[in-house]
Amino acid sequence: MNRGRLLVFLLIVIAIPAVYLAVLVSLSTGTQLQVEPSPKVIGKQTPVRMTVTNPHGTRILRASLVQGSQSFGVYEETAPALRWSLLRGTEQPRTVTFDAGAAKAPGIRDGKAQLVVEAISNDVRSRTDRIVIDVEVNTQPPSVTPDDVMRYFTVGGSGLVVFTAGGYWTEAGVRVGKTSFRSYALPGGGANRRAAFFALPYDMAAEDVPVVYARNPAGAEATARIRHETKRKKFRHREIVVTDAFLEKIFGELDPGGSGAETVQRFRKINGKMRAENAATLIELGSRSAEKMLWKGAFLQLAGSSVEAQFCDYRTYKYRGEKVDEQVHLGFDLATTAHAPATASNDGLVIHAGPLGIYGNAVVIDHGMGLQSLYAHLSEIGVKTNDIVRKGQGIGRTGSTGLAGGDHLHFTILVGGVPVNPVEWWDAHWLQDRIDAQLLAK
Ligand SMILES: [Zn+2]
């Protein structure tokens, strides 16, 4: 072999594969594993969701529960090896869901353990990436024990149940009919001491008895009845006369594009459909309440105001002598002078400040633990979202924006986004007997 041929030979046998290998190695990457939400407790069944990011994909992805020197595989997937190929596509991040439940790890005991997730890249370096999550194995079924006190409720009002949850539970609260109200950590209580505020909906059926529940992702649920008495209150009936001037005002503001539709249909769209959409928004705001109690003592009623409409007035709407709609008024209409200062009914955090459909310019203050207050039809908003407010502090001025005929403040308290009668929350005695006696008892 002459020198030239030898050089070509060496190039083919050594240099080209070496360069190829170097390119492959340089293109090799690790895997990003993100478990969201990170499990704290592993029950019999526990779904775990994670995002796997590696442009080359993973050759092996596996999860195990580790306790002491024992390891229990709970999940494994493999893909054909693509180590030597340059012609691979770019894999998008993907979501993997698997069950990391103790049922898949026979022999594991209740107590501390670790969930270990491992990924091996599908490229030449086959890098292994690993995440370790400290968990508590708890295979006990959920249990729930309400504190043994007598509770008095009024339909349309609010209730509170303090209880102890046990076993493996991830969600606990009170259910009334089809509506669930989540619980929060009891102030000053231990890990499993919970407090749930709930609404007794004005239209609740006699069989909709409030029930305390605790459940876990495996579908196991414990429920318990509570000792209580529920009083029914008679609500008022009121007639609202809808005038053309009022319709012109609300159509211009709330349905500017709907001029082709028939007048009554247009009114019902605002009074019914928009009202329902706004109710859904309030539920969503309720779900974002602070985990702790931000309010102190009784709530304030707008100073010097007269009551124009009460909570749960059954309203019949008449237009040109005909009945055109029916709705229930879920708040108090409080009037003083035009553009009077509107004030925060208690300490809290502004969670909404802006237009809110039929409520016009509205402010919602979050008082924590699912409790919020609504201020509607404002002519001026003086706060913004995330502002901390104190009881009695100005938050804007009353007005008649939204579905309002004249200047007033529409006010209500919300529990889990459901409007409740604010009269109870204005009453220091009610608050002391029905709320503080349970919530603040040590
Ligand atoms: Zn009102």
Tab-separated table of C-alpha atoms and ligand atoms in Angstrom:
chain	number	residue	atom	x	y	z
A	1	MET	CA	0.000	0.000	0.000
A	2	ASN	CA	1.419	3.385	-0.886
A	3	ARG	CA	1.138	6.355	1.453
A	4	GLY	CA	-1.753	7.967	-0.435
A	5	ARG	CA	-3.907	4.854	-0.263
A	6	LEU	CA	-3.103	4.349	3.406
A	7	LEU	CA	-4.247	7.887	4.140
A	8	VAL	CA	-7.565	7.337	2.334
A	9	PHE	CA	-7.981	4.027	4.178
A	10	LEU	CA	-7.347	5.659	7.559
A	11	LEU	CA	-9.733	8.447	6.696
A	12	ILE	CA	-12.525	6.003	5.884
A	13	VAL	CA	-11.955	3.605	8.745
A	14	ILE	CA	-11.093	6.008	11.535
A	15	ALA	CA	-11.623	9.703	10.850
A	16	ILE	CA	-15.124	9.660	9.310
A	17	PRO	CA	-16.670	7.379	11.999
A	18	ALA	CA	-14.848	9.436	14.632
A	19	VAL	CA	-16.340	12.666	13.325
A	20	TYR	CA	-19.743	10.988	13.023
A	21	LEU	CA	-19.500	9.766	16.617
A	22	ALA	CA	-18.341	13.183	17.802
A	23	VAL	CA	-21.363	14.778	16.111
A	24	LEU	CA	-23.690	12.224	17.704
A	25	VAL	CA	-22.152	12.787	21.123
A	26	SER	CA	-22.374	16.553	20.763
A	27	LEU	CA	-26.039	16.239	19.764
A	28	SER	CA	-26.889	14.022	22.732
A	29	THR	CA	-29.074	15.663	25.341
A	30	GLY	CA	-30.539	15.011	28.745
A	31	THR	CA	-34.206	14.599	29.600
A	32	GLN	CA	-36.229	17.128	31.543
A	33	LEU	CA	-38.770	15.521	33.818
A	34	GLN	CA	-41.430	17.633	35.439
A	35	VAL	CA	-44.051	16.142	37.732
A	36	GLU	CA	-46.917	18.568	38.208
A	37	PRO	CA	-48.492	18.615	40.710
A	38	SER	CA	-45.885	16.842	42.792
A	39	PRO	CA	-47.598	14.055	44.802
A	40	LYS	CA	-47.185	14.265	48.563
A	41	VAL	CA	-49.184	11.211	49.466
A	42	ILE	CA	-49.310	7.851	47.694
A	43	GLY	CA	-52.561	5.982	48.210
A	44	LYS	CA	-53.694	2.630	46.831
A	45	GLN	CA	-54.137	4.341	43.473
A	46	THR	CA	-52.399	7.625	42.769
A	47	PRO	CA	-52.307	9.090	39.272
A	48	VAL	CA	-49.084	10.944	38.498
A	49	ARG	CA	-48.795	13.284	35.547
A	50	MET	CA	-45.469	14.404	34.173
A	51	THR	CA	-44.006	16.236	31.229
A	52	VAL	CA	-41.071	14.575	29.479
A	53	THR	CA	-38.883	16.823	27.345
A	54	ASN	CA	-36.106	15.391	25.190
A	55	PRO	CA	-35.737	16.215	21.479
A	56	HIS	CA	-34.329	12.699	20.902
A	57	GLY	CA	-37.033	10.957	22.886
A	58	THR	CA	-36.458	8.465	25.667
A	59	ARG	CA	-35.323	4.872	25.240
A	60	ILE	CA	-36.435	3.942	28.735
A	61	LEU	CA	-38.783	5.790	31.073
A	62	ARG	CA	-39.531	4.222	34.410
A	63	ALA	CA	-40.839	5.024	37.874
A	64	SER	CA	-40.474	3.203	41.148
A	65	LEU	CA	-41.410	3.542	44.784
A	66	VAL	CA	-38.419	3.201	47.063
A	67	GLN	CA	-38.733	2.436	50.767
A	68	GLY	CA	-35.604	1.643	52.760
A	69	SER	CA	-33.609	-0.862	50.684
A	70	GLN	CA	-36.648	-1.998	48.710
A	71	SER	CA	-37.579	-0.716	45.264
A	72	PHE	CA	-40.918	-1.382	43.578
A	73	GLY	CA	-41.289	-0.647	39.873
A	74	VAL	CA	-44.632	1.022	39.159
A	75	TYR	CA	-44.188	2.132	35.565
A	76	GLU	CA	-41.924	1.387	32.594
A	77	GLU	CA	-41.998	2.143	28.887
A	78	THR	CA	-39.313	1.446	26.302
A	79	ALA	CA	-38.729	2.619	22.747
A	80	PRO	CA	-36.542	1.047	20.035
A	81	ALA	CA	-32.946	2.299	20.302
A	82	LEU	CA	-32.005	5.022	17.830
A	83	ARG	CA	-28.490	5.552	19.125
A	84	TRP	CA	-26.608	5.652	15.832
A	85	SER	CA	-28.982	7.551	13.660
A	86	LEU	CA	-28.575	11.200	12.751
A	87	LEU	CA	-31.873	11.097	10.924
A	88	ARG	CA	-34.170	11.346	13.893
A	89	GLY	CA	-36.938	13.846	14.202
A	90	THR	CA	-37.314	16.343	16.995
A	91	GLU	CA	-39.688	15.077	19.649
A	92	GLN	CA	-42.062	17.544	21.249
A	93	PRO	CA	-42.499	17.572	25.050
A	94	ARG	CA	-45.102	14.936	25.926
A	95	THR	CA	-47.325	14.202	28.864
A	96	VAL	CA	-47.131	10.810	30.524
A	97	THR	CA	-49.694	9.697	33.062
A	98	PHE	CA	-49.230	6.607	35.170
A	99	ASP	CA	-50.516	5.115	38.385
A	100	ALA	CA	-47.931	5.177	41.184
A	101	GLY	CA	-50.347	3.655	43.697
A	102	ALA	CA	-49.245	1.363	46.501
A	103	ALA	CA	-51.406	-1.394	44.987
A	104	LYS	CA	-48.620	-1.743	42.396
A	105	ALA	CA	-45.988	-2.162	45.105
A	106	PRO	CA	-47.100	-5.186	47.145
A	107	GLY	CA	-45.090	-5.248	50.362
A	108	ILE	CA	-44.743	-1.483	50.710
A	109	ARG	CA	-45.825	-0.164	54.117
A	110	ASP	CA	-47.605	3.021	55.139
A	111	GLY	CA	-44.962	5.651	55.951
A	112	LYS	CA	-42.172	7.545	54.287
A	113	ALA	CA	-40.984	6.555	50.803
A	114	GLN	CA	-39.616	8.086	47.621
A	115	LEU	CA	-41.023	8.200	44.140
A	116	VAL	CA	-38.110	7.922	41.705
A	117	VAL	CA	-38.578	8.691	38.017
A	118	GLU	CA	-35.757	7.855	35.604
A	119	ALA	CA	-35.330	8.564	31.903
A	120	ILE	CA	-32.616	7.311	29.537
A	121	SER	CA	-32.129	9.419	26.412
A	122	ASN	CA	-32.548	7.740	23.077
A	123	ASP	CA	-29.197	8.865	21.679
A	124	VAL	CA	-25.574	7.808	21.690
A	125	ARG	CA	-24.651	8.889	25.192
A	126	SER	CA	-27.814	7.374	26.712
A	127	ARG	CA	-27.757	9.888	29.510
A	128	THR	CA	-29.780	8.959	32.563
A	129	ASP	CA	-31.785	11.671	34.291
A	130	ARG	CA	-33.592	11.131	37.541
A	131	ILE	CA	-35.932	12.963	39.874
A	132	VAL	CA	-36.686	11.914	43.423
A	133	ILE	CA	-39.846	13.020	45.228
A	134	ASP	CA	-40.359	12.431	48.955
A	135	VAL	CA	-43.807	10.951	49.537
A	136	GLU	CA	-45.883	9.483	52.325
A	137	VAL	CA	-47.547	6.144	51.622
A	138	ASN	CA	-51.046	6.110	53.098
A	139	THR	CA	-53.352	3.270	52.097
A	140	GLN	CA	-56.022	4.031	54.699
A	141	PRO	CA	-59.421	4.950	53.216
A	142	PRO	CA	-60.538	8.563	53.766
A	143	SER	CA	-62.553	9.314	56.872
A	144	VAL	CA	-64.363	12.395	58.068
A	145	THR	CA	-65.590	13.354	61.540
A	146	PRO	CA	-67.479	16.624	62.009
A	147	ASP	CA	-67.134	18.358	65.384
A	148	ASP	CA	-70.100	17.426	67.525
A	149	VAL	CA	-71.967	20.704	67.876
A	150	MET	CA	-75.503	21.708	66.980
A	151	ARG	CA	-75.652	24.019	63.974
A	152	TYR	CA	-78.471	26.327	62.887
A	153	PHE	CA	-78.868	27.299	59.247
A	154	THR	CA	-81.236	29.497	57.276
A	155	VAL	CA	-82.007	28.818	53.617
A	156	GLY	CA	-80.267	31.477	51.526
A	157	GLY	CA	-77.655	31.935	54.260
A	158	SER	CA	-74.250	30.514	55.149
A	159	GLY	CA	-73.011	27.570	57.178
A	160	LEU	CA	-69.722	26.408	58.619
A	161	VAL	CA	-68.594	22.911	59.536
A	162	VAL	CA	-65.309	22.248	61.339
A	163	PHE	CA	-64.198	18.643	60.979
A	164	THR	CA	-61.305	16.207	61.126
A	165	ALA	CA	-60.326	14.367	57.952
A	166	GLY	CA	-58.323	11.151	58.192
A	167	GLY	CA	-56.760	8.377	56.096
A	168	TYR	CA	-55.715	9.207	52.568
A	169	TRP	CA	-57.730	12.161	51.328
A	170	THR	CA	-56.917	14.892	48.835
A	171	GLU	CA	-60.192	16.790	48.789
A	172	ALA	CA	-62.623	17.454	51.611
A	173	GLY	CA	-65.513	19.823	52.176
A	174	VAL	CA	-69.277	20.123	52.341
A	175	ARG	CA	-71.753	19.169	49.656
A	176	VAL	CA	-75.247	20.641	49.433
A	177	GLY	CA	-77.280	18.996	46.678
A	178	LYS	CA	-75.014	19.026	43.610
A	179	THR	CA	-72.785	21.865	44.816
A	180	SER	CA	-69.490	21.193	46.599
A	181	PHE	CA	-67.715	23.693	48.813
A	182	ARG	CA	-64.064	22.923	49.525
A	183	SER	CA	-62.556	23.154	52.989
A	184	TYR	CA	-59.523	25.086	54.217
A	185	ALA	CA	-57.017	24.431	57.005
A	186	LEU	CA	-58.604	25.348	60.345
A	187	PRO	CA	-56.731	28.382	61.753
A	188	GLY	CA	-54.437	27.054	64.497
A	189	GLY	CA	-55.564	23.452	63.900
A	190	GLY	CA	-53.468	20.377	63.096
A	191	ALA	CA	-52.800	18.905	59.656
A	192	ASN	CA	-56.168	17.202	59.332
A	193	ARG	CA	-58.336	19.864	60.974
A	194	ARG	CA	-60.519	21.524	58.353
A	195	ALA	CA	-63.133	24.263	58.079
A	196	ALA	CA	-65.647	24.474	55.241
A	197	PHE	CA	-67.942	27.439	54.642
A	198	PHE	CA	-70.918	26.703	52.440
A	199	ALA	CA	-74.060	28.287	51.056
A	200	LEU	CA	-77.555	26.988	51.722
A	201	PRO	CA	-78.854	27.863	48.257
A	202	TYR	CA	-82.144	29.804	48.286
A	203	ASP	CA	-83.659	27.175	45.987
A	204	MET	CA	-82.339	24.097	47.836
A	205	ALA	CA	-84.698	21.147	47.960
A	206	ALA	CA	-85.770	19.698	51.326
A	207	GLU	CA	-83.668	16.579	50.639
A	208	ASP	CA	-80.489	18.599	49.951
A	209	VAL	CA	-79.074	17.976	53.425
A	210	PRO	CA	-75.501	19.316	53.877
A	211	VAL	CA	-73.015	16.447	54.000
A	212	VAL	CA	-69.312	16.538	54.925
A	213	TYR	CA	-67.066	14.523	52.610
A	214	ALA	CA	-63.427	13.537	52.115
A	215	ARG	CA	-62.166	11.678	49.059
A	216	ASN	CA	-59.060	10.666	47.170
A	217	PRO	CA	-58.130	10.209	43.502
A	218	ALA	CA	-58.830	6.467	43.695
A	219	GLY	CA	-62.491	7.412	44.062
A	220	ALA	CA	-62.783	6.348	47.708
A	221	GLU	CA	-65.069	8.729	49.575
A	222	ALA	CA	-66.240	9.060	53.161
A	223	THR	CA	-69.263	11.160	54.062
A	224	ALA	CA	-70.872	12.160	57.331
A	225	ARG	CA	-74.057	13.926	58.289
A	226	ILE	CA	-73.926	16.865	60.647
A	227	ARG	CA	-76.246	17.784	63.488
A	228	HIS	CA	-78.262	20.740	62.324
A	229	GLU	CA	-81.574	22.480	61.967
A	230	THR	CA	-82.434	24.431	58.831
A	231	LYS	CA	-84.954	27.220	58.940
A	232	ARG	CA	-86.860	28.277	55.838
A	233	LYS	CA	-87.500	31.938	55.306
A	234	LYS	CA	-90.255	33.498	53.228
A	235	PHE	CA	-88.865	35.611	50.410
A	236	ARG	CA	-90.573	38.674	48.988
A	237	HIS	CA	-92.121	39.096	45.540
A	238	ARG	CA	-91.501	42.306	43.669
A	239	GLU	CA	-92.578	43.644	40.308
A	240	ILE	CA	-90.117	45.565	38.150
A	241	VAL	CA	-91.537	47.730	35.393
A	242	VAL	CA	-89.198	47.769	32.412
A	243	THR	CA	-89.377	51.065	30.513
A	244	ASP	CA	-88.101	51.872	27.029
A	245	ALA	CA	-85.675	54.401	28.496
A	246	PHE	CA	-84.216	51.672	30.769
A	247	LEU	CA	-83.926	49.240	27.848
A	248	GLU	CA	-82.200	51.839	25.702
A	249	LYS	CA	-79.687	52.419	28.505
A	250	ILE	CA	-78.877	48.750	29.148
A	251	PHE	CA	-78.884	47.738	25.455
A	252	GLY	CA	-76.391	50.501	24.651
A	253	GLU	CA	-74.163	49.359	27.474
A	254	LEU	CA	-74.526	45.572	27.545
A	255	ASP	CA	-75.725	44.557	24.060
A	256	PRO	CA	-74.518	47.218	21.624
A	257	GLY	CA	-74.367	44.830	18.653
A	258	GLY	CA	-77.782	43.220	19.173
A	259	SER	CA	-80.020	45.899	17.668
A	260	GLY	CA	-81.616	43.530	15.102
A	261	ALA	CA	-83.164	41.227	17.719
A	262	GLU	CA	-86.619	41.585	19.157
A	263	THR	CA	-86.740	43.835	22.253
A	264	VAL	CA	-87.978	41.266	24.768
A	265	GLN	CA	-85.521	38.618	23.507
A	266	ARG	CA	-82.722	41.128	23.824
A	267	PHE	CA	-83.722	41.955	27.392
A	268	ARG	CA	-83.927	38.252	28.329
A	269	LYS	CA	-80.484	37.638	26.832
A	270	ILE	CA	-79.017	40.168	29.277
A	271	ASN	CA	-81.220	39.325	32.259
A	272	GLY	CA	-80.872	35.535	31.824
A	273	LYS	CA	-77.897	34.433	29.720
A	274	MET	CA	-75.505	37.184	30.770
A	275	ARG	CA	-76.592	36.784	34.413
A	276	ALA	CA	-75.728	33.051	34.219
A	277	GLU	CA	-72.335	33.787	32.613
A	278	ASN	CA	-71.570	36.285	35.382
A	279	ALA	CA	-72.559	33.685	38.007
A	280	ALA	CA	-70.005	31.299	36.442
A	281	THR	CA	-67.331	34.030	36.649
A	282	LEU	CA	-68.102	34.483	40.350
A	283	ILE	CA	-67.688	30.716	40.910
A	284	GLU	CA	-64.303	30.904	39.166
A	285	LEU	CA	-63.228	33.846	41.360
A	286	GLY	CA	-64.416	31.884	44.420
A	287	SER	CA	-62.139	28.992	43.487
A	288	ARG	CA	-59.123	31.313	43.800
A	289	SER	CA	-59.801	32.460	47.358
A	290	ALA	CA	-56.846	32.801	49.754
A	291	GLU	CA	-56.075	29.757	51.910
A	292	LYS	CA	-56.311	31.756	55.115
A	293	MET	CA	-58.790	34.043	56.878
A	294	LEU	CA	-58.212	37.689	55.899
A	295	TRP	CA	-61.357	39.214	57.489
A	296	LYS	CA	-61.849	40.346	61.088
A	297	GLY	CA	-65.206	40.603	62.851
A	298	ALA	CA	-68.557	41.587	61.403
A	299	PHE	CA	-68.906	42.936	57.864
A	300	LEU	CA	-69.942	46.567	57.303
A	301	GLN	CA	-73.145	47.627	55.630
A	302	LEU	CA	-72.752	50.730	53.447
A	303	ALA	CA	-72.925	53.664	55.896
A	304	GLY	CA	-76.192	55.610	55.971
A	305	SER	CA	-77.777	53.550	53.204
A	306	SER	CA	-81.398	52.572	52.796
A	307	VAL	CA	-82.361	49.142	51.523
A	308	GLU	CA	-84.024	49.245	48.110
A	309	ALA	CA	-84.014	45.521	47.437
A	310	GLN	CA	-83.287	42.508	49.597
A	311	PHE	CA	-81.530	39.214	49.125
A	312	CYS	CA	-83.743	36.748	47.293
A	313	ASP	CA	-86.506	39.084	46.189
A	314	TYR	CA	-88.427	37.129	43.543
A	315	ARG	CA	-88.742	39.567	40.680
A	316	THR	CA	-91.298	39.640	37.912
A	317	TYR	CA	-90.357	41.927	35.027
A	318	LYS	CA	-93.202	43.706	33.186
A	319	TYR	CA	-92.843	45.483	29.858
A	320	ARG	CA	-95.826	47.343	28.356
A	321	GLY	CA	-98.134	45.575	30.800
A	322	GLU	CA	-96.903	42.063	29.939
A	323	LYS	CA	-94.821	39.762	32.090
A	324	VAL	CA	-91.570	39.267	30.159
A	325	ASP	CA	-89.162	37.619	32.608
A	326	GLU	CA	-88.535	36.339	36.155
A	327	GLN	CA	-85.304	36.357	38.178
A	328	VAL	CA	-84.218	36.147	41.786
A	329	HIS	CA	-82.275	39.091	43.162
A	330	LEU	CA	-79.214	37.656	44.932
A	331	GLY	CA	-77.942	40.666	46.831
A	332	PHE	CA	-78.904	43.866	48.609
A	333	ASP	CA	-79.507	47.144	46.805
A	334	LEU	CA	-78.226	49.912	49.057
A	335	ALA	CA	-78.815	53.544	48.164
A	336	THR	CA	-77.563	56.781	49.649
A	337	THR	CA	-76.787	59.786	47.458
A	338	ALA	CA	-75.624	59.582	43.839
A	339	HIS	CA	-71.931	58.705	43.459
A	340	ALA	CA	-71.571	58.045	47.195
A	341	PRO	CA	-68.311	56.423	48.333
A	342	ALA	CA	-68.483	52.616	48.283
A	343	THR	CA	-66.446	51.015	51.048
A	344	ALA	CA	-64.843	47.620	51.667
A	345	SER	CA	-67.089	45.596	54.009
A	346	ASN	CA	-64.070	43.897	55.577
A	347	ASP	CA	-60.314	43.362	55.205
A	348	GLY	CA	-59.228	41.472	52.127
A	349	LEU	CA	-57.557	41.432	48.751
A	350	VAL	CA	-59.141	42.791	45.548
A	351	ILE	CA	-59.590	39.810	43.210
A	352	HIS	CA	-61.647	41.601	40.520
A	353	ALA	CA	-61.908	45.286	39.599
A	354	GLY	CA	-63.556	46.034	36.256
A	355	PRO	CA	-66.624	45.360	34.129
A	356	LEU	CA	-68.639	42.266	35.062
A	357	GLY	CA	-71.671	42.000	32.765
A	358	ILE	CA	-74.968	42.831	34.471
A	359	TYR	CA	-73.024	44.038	37.515
A	360	GLY	CA	-71.493	46.868	35.470
A	361	ASN	CA	-68.254	48.190	36.958
A	362	ALA	CA	-67.700	45.801	39.817
A	363	VAL	CA	-65.236	45.020	42.584
A	364	VAL	CA	-64.897	41.618	44.232
A	365	ILE	CA	-62.893	41.471	47.462
A	366	ASP	CA	-61.497	38.140	48.593
A	367	HIS	CA	-61.641	37.644	52.372
A	368	GLY	CA	-60.076	34.164	52.276
A	369	MET	CA	-61.316	30.616	52.944
A	370	GLY	CA	-63.864	30.944	50.117
A	371	LEU	CA	-65.481	34.118	51.477
A	372	GLN	CA	-65.775	37.126	49.128
A	373	SER	CA	-67.865	40.303	48.744
A	374	LEU	CA	-69.279	41.890	45.577
A	375	TYR	CA	-69.811	45.626	44.923
A	376	ALA	CA	-71.720	46.284	41.702
A	377	HIS	CA	-72.995	49.102	39.427
A	378	LEU	CA	-70.107	51.423	40.425
A	379	SER	CA	-69.665	54.727	38.567
A	380	GLU	CA	-65.991	54.755	39.498
A	381	ILE	CA	-63.539	52.050	40.613
A	382	GLY	CA	-60.819	53.226	42.996
A	383	VAL	CA	-58.855	49.987	43.459
A	384	LYS	CA	-57.138	47.438	41.251
A	385	THR	CA	-56.689	43.677	41.320
A	386	ASN	CA	-54.304	42.487	44.083
A	387	ASP	CA	-54.747	45.669	46.178
A	388	ILE	CA	-54.951	44.966	49.896
A	389	VAL	CA	-57.987	46.731	51.378
A	390	ARG	CA	-59.069	47.411	54.945
A	391	LYS	CA	-62.576	47.414	56.399
A	392	GLY	CA	-64.255	50.765	55.642
A	393	GLN	CA	-61.693	51.811	53.018
A	394	GLY	CA	-63.056	53.511	49.886
A	395	ILE	CA	-63.030	51.264	46.798
A	396	GLY	CA	-64.962	53.487	44.378
A	397	ARG	CA	-68.279	55.307	43.983
A	398	THR	CA	-71.823	54.051	43.624
A	399	GLY	CA	-73.518	54.365	40.262
A	400	SER	CA	-75.870	52.685	37.827
A	401	THR	CA	-73.578	50.829	35.408
A	402	GLY	CA	-74.762	47.422	34.169
A	403	LEU	CA	-78.318	46.216	34.756
A	404	ALA	CA	-79.338	49.049	37.074
A	405	GLY	CA	-82.041	51.668	36.736
A	406	GLY	CA	-80.763	54.159	39.301
A	407	ASP	CA	-77.738	54.955	41.431
A	408	HIS	CA	-77.204	52.323	44.151
A	409	LEU	CA	-74.734	49.752	45.404
A	410	HIS	CA	-75.605	46.124	44.741
A	411	PHE	CA	-73.838	44.235	47.507
A	412	THR	CA	-73.581	40.607	48.432
A	413	ILE	CA	-71.393	38.117	50.212
A	414	LEU	CA	-70.260	35.082	48.226
A	415	VAL	CA	-69.278	31.684	49.599
A	416	GLY	CA	-67.354	29.611	47.079
A	417	GLY	CA	-68.704	32.059	44.479
A	418	VAL	CA	-72.350	31.436	45.463
A	419	PRO	CA	-74.250	34.557	46.648
A	420	VAL	CA	-75.521	34.309	50.226
A	421	ASN	CA	-77.605	36.598	52.382
A	422	PRO	CA	-75.228	39.308	53.696
A	423	VAL	CA	-77.537	40.077	56.646
A	424	GLU	CA	-75.884	37.254	58.603
A	425	TRP	CA	-72.380	38.582	57.968
A	426	TRP	CA	-73.419	42.102	59.027
A	427	ASP	CA	-74.613	40.720	62.371
A	428	ALA	CA	-71.882	40.537	65.047
A	429	HIS	CA	-73.947	38.130	67.189
A	430	TRP	CA	-74.562	35.723	64.335
A	431	LEU	CA	-70.859	35.818	63.490
A	432	GLN	CA	-69.895	35.120	67.084
A	433	ASP	CA	-72.399	32.286	67.665
A	434	ARG	CA	-72.406	30.570	64.295
A	435	ILE	CA	-68.896	31.159	62.965
A	436	ASP	CA	-66.343	32.247	65.561
A	437	ALA	CA	-67.589	29.723	68.155
A	438	GLN	CA	-66.527	26.917	65.786
A	439	LEU	CA	-63.736	28.550	63.830
A	440	LEU	CA	-61.797	30.126	66.666
A	441	ALA	CA	-62.428	27.536	69.432
A	442	LYS	CA	-59.188	25.963	70.508
B	1	ZN	ZN	-79.192	44.574	42.954
